Amino acid sequence: MTITDIKMNTDNIPEYSRVIANFSVVFDNCFVVHDIVLVKGKDRNHISFYSRRNKNGEYINVCHPINNEFRSYVENELINYYNTEIEK
């Protein structure tokens, strides 16, 4: 599975938030995932997938990679995209 399109939004993100960008990502021109966020960390930036709160107050991801290899692929692509767009 490969990323075939990325849309990034950096508007309307509060300054106090650790979120620095919000993405919609299309995979293989047939599946889209919205609300993947890039989070500013102490040591490095990382991605977080959309989650919702369940009845017990715990957050559960709605969708997410199921292995580290694919997570790393998506994270690297989005971080590189962010860095390229910010430099423009």
The first five atom37 places (N, CA, C, CB, O) and aatype in JSON, in Angstrom:
{
  "aatype": [12, 16, 9, 16, 3, 9, 11, 12, 2, 16, 3, 2, 9, 14, 6, 18, 15, 1, 19, 9, 0, 2, 13, 15, 19, 19, 13, 3, 2, 4, 13, 19, 19, 8, 3, 9, 19, 10, 19, 11, 7, 11, 3, 1, 2, 8, 9, 15, 13, 18, 15, 1, 1, 2, 11, 2, 7, 6, 18, 9, 2, 19, 4, 8, 14, 9, 2, 2, 6, 13, 1, 15, 18, 19, 6, 2, 6, 10, 9, 2, 18, 18, 2, 16, 6, 9, 6, 11],
  "atom_mask": [
    [1, 1, 1, 1, 1],
    [1, 1, 1, 1, 1],
    [1, 1, 1, 1, 1],
    [1, 1, 1, 1, 1],
    [1, 1, 1, 1, 1],
    [1, 1, 1, 1, 1],
    [1, 1, 1, 1, 1],
    [1, 1, 1, 1, 1],
    [1, 1, 1, 1, 1],
    [1, 1, 1, 1, 1],
    [1, 1, 1, 1, 1],
    [1, 1, 1, 1, 1],
    [1, 1, 1, 1, 1],
    [1, 1, 1, 1, 1],
    [1, 1, 1, 1, 1],
    [1, 1, 1, 1, 1],
    [1, 1, 1, 1, 1],
    [1, 1, 1, 1, 1],
    [1, 1, 1, 1, 1],
    [1, 1, 1, 1, 1],
    [1, 1, 1, 1, 1],
    [1, 1, 1, 1, 1],
    [1, 1, 1, 1, 1],
    [1, 1, 1, 1, 1],
    [1, 1, 1, 1, 1],
    [1, 1, 1, 1, 1],
    [1, 1, 1, 1, 1],
    [1, 1, 1, 1, 1],
    [1, 1, 1, 1, 1],
    [1, 1, 1, 1, 1],
    [1, 1, 1, 1, 1],
    [1, 1, 1, 1, 1],
    [1, 1, 1, 1, 1],
    [1, 1, 1, 1, 1],
    [1, 1, 1, 1, 1],
    [1, 1, 1, 1, 1],
    [1, 1, 1, 1, 1],
    [1, 1, 1, 1, 1],
    [1, 1, 1, 1, 1],
    [1, 1, 1, 1, 1],
    [1, 1, 1, 0, 1],
    [1, 1, 1, 1, 1],
    [1, 1, 1, 1, 1],
    [1, 1, 1, 1, 1],
    [1, 1, 1, 1, 1],
    [1, 1, 1, 1, 1],
    [1, 1, 1, 1, 1],
    [1, 1, 1, 1, 1],
    [1, 1, 1, 1, 1],
    [1, 1, 1, 1, 1],
    [1, 1, 1, 1, 1],
    [1, 1, 1, 1, 1],
    [1, 1, 1, 1, 1],
    [1, 1, 1, 1, 1],
    [1, 1, 1, 1, 1],
    [1, 1, 1, 1, 1],
    [1, 1, 1, 0, 1],
    [1, 1, 1, 1, 1],
    [1, 1, 1, 1, 1],
    [1, 1, 1, 1, 1],
    [1, 1, 1, 1, 1],
    [1, 1, 1, 1, 1],
    [1, 1, 1, 1, 1],
    [1, 1, 1, 1, 1],
    [1, 1, 1, 1, 1],
    [1, 1, 1, 1, 1],
    [1, 1, 1, 1, 1],
    [1, 1, 1, 1, 1],
    [1, 1, 1, 1, 1],
    [1, 1, 1, 1, 1],
    [1, 1, 1, 1, 1],
    [1, 1, 1, 1, 1],
    [1, 1, 1, 1, 1],
    [1, 1, 1, 1, 1],
    [1, 1, 1, 1, 1],
    [1, 1, 1, 1, 1],
    [1, 1, 1, 1, 1],
    [1, 1, 1, 1, 1],
    [1, 1, 1, 1, 1],
    [1, 1, 1, 1, 1],
    [1, 1, 1, 1, 1],
    [1, 1, 1, 1, 1],
    [1, 1, 1, 1, 1],
    [1, 1, 1, 1, 1],
    [1, 1, 1, 1, 1],
    [1, 1, 1, 1, 1],
    [1, 1, 1, 1, 1],
    [1, 1, 1, 1, 1]
  ],
  "atom_positions": [
    [[0.86, -1.17, 0.0], [0.0, 0.0, 0.0], [0.9, 1.22, 0.0], [-0.97, 0.01, 1.23], [1.84, 1.33, 0.79]],
    [[0.58, 2.15, -0.9], [1.39, 3.36, -0.99], [0.5, 4.6, -0.88], [2.18, 3.39, -2.3], [-0.7, 4.57, -1.15]],
    [[1.12, 5.67, -0.48], [0.43, 6.96, -0.39], [0.4, 7.55, -1.8], [1.15, 7.94, 0.63], [1.44, 7.68, -2.45]],
    [[-0.79, 7.89, -2.26], [-0.94, 8.47, -3.59], [-1.34, 9.94, -3.58], [-1.94, 7.68, -4.37], [-1.28, 10.61, -4.61]],
    [[-1.76, 10.45, -2.43], [-2.08, 11.87, -2.32], [-2.06, 12.27, -0.85], [-3.46, 12.18, -2.95], [-2.45, 11.51, 0.03]],
    [[-1.58, 13.49, -0.62], [-1.55, 14.06, 0.73], [-2.11, 15.46, 0.66], [-0.09, 14.06, 1.32], [-1.74, 16.25, -0.21]],
    [[-3.01, 15.78, 1.57], [-3.49, 17.15, 1.75], [-3.17, 17.54, 3.18], [-5.05, 17.28, 1.44], [-3.46, 16.8, 4.12]],
    [[-2.57, 18.71, 3.34], [-2.16, 19.17, 4.67], [-2.87, 20.48, 5.0], [-0.62, 19.35, 4.74], [-3.05, 21.34, 4.13]],
    [[-3.26, 20.63, 6.26], [-3.88, 21.85, 6.74], [-3.15, 22.29, 8.01], [-5.4, 21.65, 7.01], [-3.02, 21.52, 8.96]],
    [[-2.68, 23.52, 8.01], [-2.05, 24.07, 9.2], [-2.84, 25.27, 9.74], [-0.6, 24.5, 8.9], [-2.41, 25.94, 10.69]],
    [[-4.0, 25.53, 9.14], [-4.85, 26.64, 9.58], [-5.66, 26.24, 10.81], [-5.8, 27.09, 8.44], [-5.93, 25.06, 11.04]],
    [[-6.03, 27.21, 11.58], [-6.92, 27.04, 12.74], [-6.39, 26.06, 13.78], [-8.26, 26.58, 12.27], [-7.18, 25.41, 14.47]],
    [[-5.09, 25.96, 13.91], [-4.49, 25.14, 14.97], [-4.04, 26.1, 16.06], [-3.29, 24.25, 14.43], [-3.21, 26.97, 15.81]],
    [[-4.57, 25.95, 17.28], [-4.2, 26.87, 18.36], [-2.69, 26.86, 18.62], [-4.94, 26.51, 19.63], [-2.05, 25.82, 18.54]],
    [[-2.14, 28.03, 18.94], [-0.71, 28.14, 19.2], [-0.27, 27.28, 20.37], [-0.33, 29.58, 19.46], [0.86, 26.79, 20.38]],
    [[-1.12, 27.1, 21.36], [-0.75, 26.33, 22.55], [-0.81, 24.82, 22.32], [-1.65, 26.7, 23.7], [-0.37, 24.05, 23.17]],
    [[-1.33, 24.41, 21.19], [-1.49, 23.0, 20.88], [-0.15, 22.39, 20.45], [-2.54, 22.8, 19.78], [0.67, 23.08, 19.85]],
    [[0.05, 21.12, 20.75], [1.24, 20.4, 20.26], [1.03, 19.93, 18.83], [1.57, 19.2, 21.17], [1.98, 19.5, 18.17]],
    [[-0.21, 20.0, 18.33], [-0.49, 19.63, 16.94], [0.04, 20.74, 16.05], [-2.03, 19.4, 16.71], [-0.24, 21.92, 16.27]],
    [[0.8, 20.34, 15.02], [1.35, 21.36, 14.11], [0.81, 21.24, 12.69], [2.86, 21.26, 14.07], [0.98, 22.15, 11.89]],
    [[0.14, 20.12, 12.37], [-0.48, 19.96, 11.05], [-1.51, 18.85, 11.12], [0.59, 19.65, 9.97], [-1.44, 17.95, 11.95]],
    [[-2.46, 18.95, 10.21], [-3.52, 17.95, 10.09], [-3.51, 17.47, 8.64], [-4.94, 18.54, 10.5], [-3.44, 18.28, 7.71]],
    [[-3.58, 16.14, 8.44], [-3.47, 15.57, 7.1], [-4.69, 14.73, 6.73], [-2.23, 14.73, 6.99], [-5.34, 14.13, 7.58]],
    [[-4.96, 14.7, 5.43], [-5.83, 13.7, 4.81], [-4.92, 12.96, 3.84], [-7.11, 14.34, 4.08], [-4.23, 13.58, 3.03]],
    [[-4.93, 11.64, 3.92], [-3.99, 10.83, 3.14], [-4.78, 9.8, 2.33], [-2.95, 10.13, 4.06], [-5.63, 9.08, 2.86]],
    [[-4.47, 9.73, 1.03], [-5.09, 8.75, 0.15], [-4.08, 7.62, -0.08], [-5.54, 9.4, -1.22], [-2.91, 7.86, -0.37]],
    [[-4.57, 6.39, 0.07], [-3.75, 5.2, -0.15], [-4.23, 4.5, -1.42], [-3.81, 4.25, 1.07], [-5.42, 4.24, -1.58]],
    [[-3.29, 4.19, -2.31], [-3.56, 3.44, -3.55], [-4.73, 4.0, -4.35], [-3.83, 1.99, -3.21], [-5.46, 3.24, -5.0]],
    [[-4.92, 5.29, -4.31], [-6.01, 5.95, -5.06], [-7.39, 5.38, -4.76], [-5.75, 5.85, -6.54], [-8.31, 5.51, -5.57]],
    [[-7.55, 4.72, -3.58], [-8.86, 4.11, -3.32], [-9.3, 4.16, -1.86], [-8.84, 2.69, -3.77], [-10.41, 3.75, -1.56]],
    [[-8.46, 4.66, -0.96], [-8.86, 4.69, 0.45], [-8.27, 5.94, 1.08], [-8.39, 3.41, 1.21], [-7.07, 6.19, 0.96]],
    [[-9.11, 6.73, 1.75], [-8.64, 7.97, 2.37], [-8.79, 7.89, 3.88], [-9.4, 9.18, 1.82], [-9.75, 7.33, 4.4]],
    [[-7.81, 8.46, 4.57], [-7.87, 8.59, 6.03], [-7.71, 10.07, 6.34], [-6.75, 7.72, 6.75], [-6.72, 10.69, 5.96]],
    [[-8.7, 10.62, 7.04], [-8.67, 12.03, 7.44], [-8.19, 12.14, 8.89], [-10.08, 12.68, 7.28], [-8.2, 11.18, 9.65]],
    [[-7.77, 13.33, 9.24], [-7.42, 13.68, 10.62], [-6.25, 12.89, 11.19], [-8.6, 13.47, 11.5], [-6.28, 12.47, 12.35]],
    [[-5.22, 12.69, 10.38], [-3.95, 12.22, 10.9], [-3.2, 13.49, 11.27], [-3.14, 11.32, 9.85], [-3.01, 14.37, 10.43]],
    [[-2.77, 13.6, 12.51], [-2.13, 14.84, 12.95], [-0.64, 14.63, 13.18], [-2.79, 15.36, 14.22], [-0.19, 13.55, 13.56]],
    [[0.11, 15.7, 12.93], [1.53, 15.73, 13.24], [1.68, 16.47, 14.57], [2.37, 16.43, 12.09], [1.24, 17.61, 14.72]],
    [[2.3, 15.79, 15.51], [2.42, 16.3, 16.87], [3.87, 16.66, 17.15], [1.89, 15.26, 17.9], [4.78, 15.88, 16.86]],
    [[4.08, 17.84, 17.72], [5.43, 18.27, 18.09], [5.81, 17.61, 19.4], [5.51, 19.84, 18.21], [5.17, 17.82, 20.43]],
    [[6.86, 16.81, 19.36], [7.35, 16.13, 20.54], [8.62, 16.78, 21.07], [0.0, 0.0, 0.0], [9.19, 17.65, 20.42]],
    [[9.06, 16.36, 22.24], [10.29, 16.91, 22.82], [11.51, 16.59, 21.95], [10.51, 16.36, 24.24], [12.32, 17.47, 21.65]],
    [[11.62, 15.33, 21.56], [12.79, 14.89, 20.8], [12.56, 14.88, 19.3], [13.2, 13.51, 21.25], [13.48, 15.13, 18.52]],
    [[11.32, 14.58, 18.88], [11.01, 14.52, 17.46], [9.51, 14.64, 17.26], [11.53, 13.21, 16.84], [8.72, 14.43, 18.18]],
    [[9.14, 14.99, 16.06], [7.72, 15.05, 15.71], [7.22, 13.64, 15.39], [7.47, 16.01, 14.51], [7.99, 12.8, 14.91]],
    [[5.94, 13.38, 15.64], [5.36, 12.07, 15.35], [3.91, 12.25, 14.92], [5.47, 11.12, 16.58], [3.31, 13.3, 15.14]],
    [[3.35, 11.2, 14.32], [1.96, 11.28, 13.88], [1.05, 10.58, 14.88], [1.8, 10.65, 12.48], [1.46, 9.72, 15.65]],
    [[-0.21, 10.99, 14.84], [-1.24, 10.37, 15.66], [-2.48, 10.24, 14.79], [-1.53, 11.2, 16.97], [-2.87, 11.17, 14.09]],
    [[-3.11, 9.06, 14.85], [-4.3, 8.81, 14.06], [-5.55, 9.22, 14.83], [-4.38, 7.35, 13.66], [-5.54, 9.27, 16.06]],
    [[-6.61, 9.49, 14.09], [-7.88, 9.93, 14.68], [-8.36, 8.92, 15.72], [-8.94, 10.11, 13.58], [-8.33, 7.71, 15.5]],
    [[-8.8, 9.45, 16.85], [-9.32, 8.58, 17.92], [-10.59, 9.19, 18.48], [-8.27, 8.37, 19.04], [-10.88, 10.37, 18.26]],
    [[-11.32, 8.38, 19.2], [-12.54, 8.86, 19.87], [-12.56, 8.3, 21.27], [-13.83, 8.46, 19.08], [-11.9, 7.3, 21.57]],
    [[-13.32, 8.93, 22.13], [-13.41, 8.51, 23.53], [-14.54, 7.51, 23.69], [-13.63, 9.73, 24.46], [-15.65, 7.73, 23.2]],
    [[-14.26, 6.4, 24.37], [-15.31, 5.4, 24.61], [-16.05, 5.7, 25.92], [-14.71, 3.97, 24.65], [-15.78, 6.72, 26.56]],
    [[-16.96, 4.84, 26.32], [-17.78, 5.07, 27.53], [-16.94, 5.17, 28.79], [-18.78, 3.95, 27.69], [-17.32, 5.85, 29.74]],
    [[-15.8, 4.5, 28.81], [-14.92, 4.52, 29.99], [-13.97, 5.71, 30.0], [-14.12, 3.24, 30.05], [-13.16, 5.84, 30.92]],
    [[-14.06, 6.56, 29.01], [-13.2, 7.74, 28.94], [-11.85, 7.48, 28.29], [0.0, 0.0, 0.0], [-11.0, 8.37, 28.25]],
    [[-11.64, 6.27, 27.79], [-10.38, 5.93, 27.13], [-10.47, 6.31, 25.65], [-10.05, 4.42, 27.29], [-11.53, 6.22, 25.03]],
    [[-9.34, 6.74, 25.1], [-9.31, 7.07, 23.68], [-8.93, 5.82, 22.89], [-8.3, 8.22, 23.39], [-7.99, 5.1, 23.24]],
    [[-9.67, 5.57, 21.82], [-9.46, 4.42, 20.97], [-9.27, 4.91, 19.54], [-10.64, 3.41, 21.08], [-10.09, 5.68, 19.03]],
    [[-8.2, 4.46, 18.87], [-7.97, 4.84, 17.48], [-9.06, 4.27, 16.6], [-6.58, 4.37, 17.01], [-9.43, 3.1, 16.74]],
    [[-9.56, 5.08, 15.68], [-10.57, 4.63, 14.73], [-9.89, 3.78, 13.65], [-11.32, 5.84, 14.11], [-10.43, 2.76, 13.23]],
    [[-8.73, 4.21, 13.21], [-7.93, 3.43, 12.26], [-6.46, 3.71, 12.56], [-8.29, 3.77, 10.77], [-6.11, 4.78, 13.06]],
    [[-5.62, 2.75, 12.24], [-4.19, 2.9, 12.5], [-3.42, 1.78, 11.83], [-3.91, 2.93, 14.02], [-3.99, 0.72, 11.54]],
    [[-2.12, 1.98, 11.58], [-1.3, 0.9, 11.02], [-1.2, -0.25, 12.04], [0.13, 1.43, 10.65], [-1.23, -0.02, 13.25]],
    [[-1.08, -1.46, 11.53], [-0.98, -2.59, 12.46], [0.44, -3.14, 12.58], [-1.91, -3.69, 12.01], [0.67, -4.12, 13.29]],
    [[1.39, -2.5, 11.89], [2.78, -2.9, 12.1], [3.68, -1.67, 12.04], [3.23, -3.94, 11.05], [3.33, -0.65, 11.46]],
    [[4.84, -1.79, 12.66], [5.76, -0.65, 12.76], [6.32, -0.22, 11.4], [6.91, -1.0, 13.68], [6.59, 0.96, 11.2]],
    [[6.49, -1.16, 10.49], [7.03, -0.83, 9.18], [6.11, 0.14, 8.44], [7.23, -2.1, 8.35], [6.57, 1.14, 7.89]],
    [[4.82, -0.14, 8.43], [3.88, 0.74, 7.73], [3.71, 2.05, 8.48], [2.53, 0.05, 7.56], [3.59, 3.1, 7.85]],
    [[3.69, 2.01, 9.8], [3.59, 3.24, 10.59], [4.78, 4.15, 10.29], [3.54, 2.92, 12.11], [4.61, 5.35, 10.09]],
    [[5.98, 3.58, 10.24], [7.18, 4.36, 9.93], [7.1, 4.96, 8.54], [8.43, 3.49, 10.07], [7.49, 6.11, 8.33]],
    [[6.61, 4.17, 7.58], [6.46, 4.66, 6.21], [5.54, 5.89, 6.18], [5.91, 3.55, 5.29], [5.9, 6.92, 5.61]],
    [[4.37, 5.77, 6.78], [3.4, 6.88, 6.78], [3.99, 8.08, 7.52], [2.06, 6.45, 7.43], [3.91, 9.21, 7.04]],
    [[4.56, 7.85, 8.68], [5.13, 8.93, 9.48], [6.23, 9.66, 8.72], [5.68, 8.39, 10.81], [6.25, 10.89, 8.69]],
    [[7.14, 8.93, 8.12], [8.24, 9.56, 7.37], [7.71, 10.37, 6.19], [9.22, 8.5, 6.87], [8.18, 11.48, 5.94]],
    [[6.74, 9.82, 5.46], [6.17, 10.54, 4.32], [5.51, 11.85, 4.76], [5.17, 9.66, 3.59], [5.68, 12.88, 4.11]],
    [[4.75, 11.8, 5.85], [4.04, 13.01, 6.3], [5.01, 14.04, 6.88], [2.99, 12.64, 7.36], [4.85, 15.24, 6.65]],
    [[6.0, 13.6, 7.61], [6.99, 14.53, 8.15], [7.77, 15.18, 7.01], [7.97, 13.81, 9.13], [8.01, 16.39, 7.03]],
    [[8.17, 14.39, 6.02], [8.89, 14.95, 4.86], [8.0, 15.93, 4.09], [9.36, 13.82, 3.93], [8.47, 16.98, 3.65]],
    [[6.74, 15.58, 3.91], [5.8, 16.47, 3.23], [5.67, 17.79, 3.99], [4.41, 15.79, 3.08], [5.74, 18.87, 3.4]],
    [[5.49, 17.69, 5.3], [5.37, 18.89, 6.15], [6.61, 19.77, 6.0], [5.17, 18.48, 7.64], [6.5, 20.97, 5.76]],
    [[7.79, 19.17, 6.14], [9.04, 19.94, 6.06], [9.21, 20.61, 4.7], [10.25, 19.02, 6.34], [9.65, 21.76, 4.62]],
    [[8.85, 19.9, 3.62], [8.94, 20.46, 2.28], [7.98, 21.64, 2.11], [8.65, 19.39, 1.23], [8.36, 22.68, 1.57]],
    [[6.75, 21.48, 2.58], [5.75, 22.54, 2.42], [6.08, 23.76, 3.28], [4.36, 22.01, 2.79], [5.86, 24.89, 2.85]],
    [[6.6, 23.55, 4.46], [6.94, 24.68, 5.35], [8.1, 25.5, 4.77], [7.31, 24.16, 6.76], [8.15, 26.72, 4.94]],
    [[9.02, 24.82, 4.1], [10.17, 25.51, 3.51], [9.78, 26.41, 2.33], [11.21, 24.5, 3.06], [10.51, 27.34, 2.01]],
    [[8.64, 26.13, 1.69], [8.21, 26.92, 0.51], [7.85, 28.33, 0.89], [7.02, 26.26, -0.17], [7.47, 29.13, 0.03]]
  ]
}
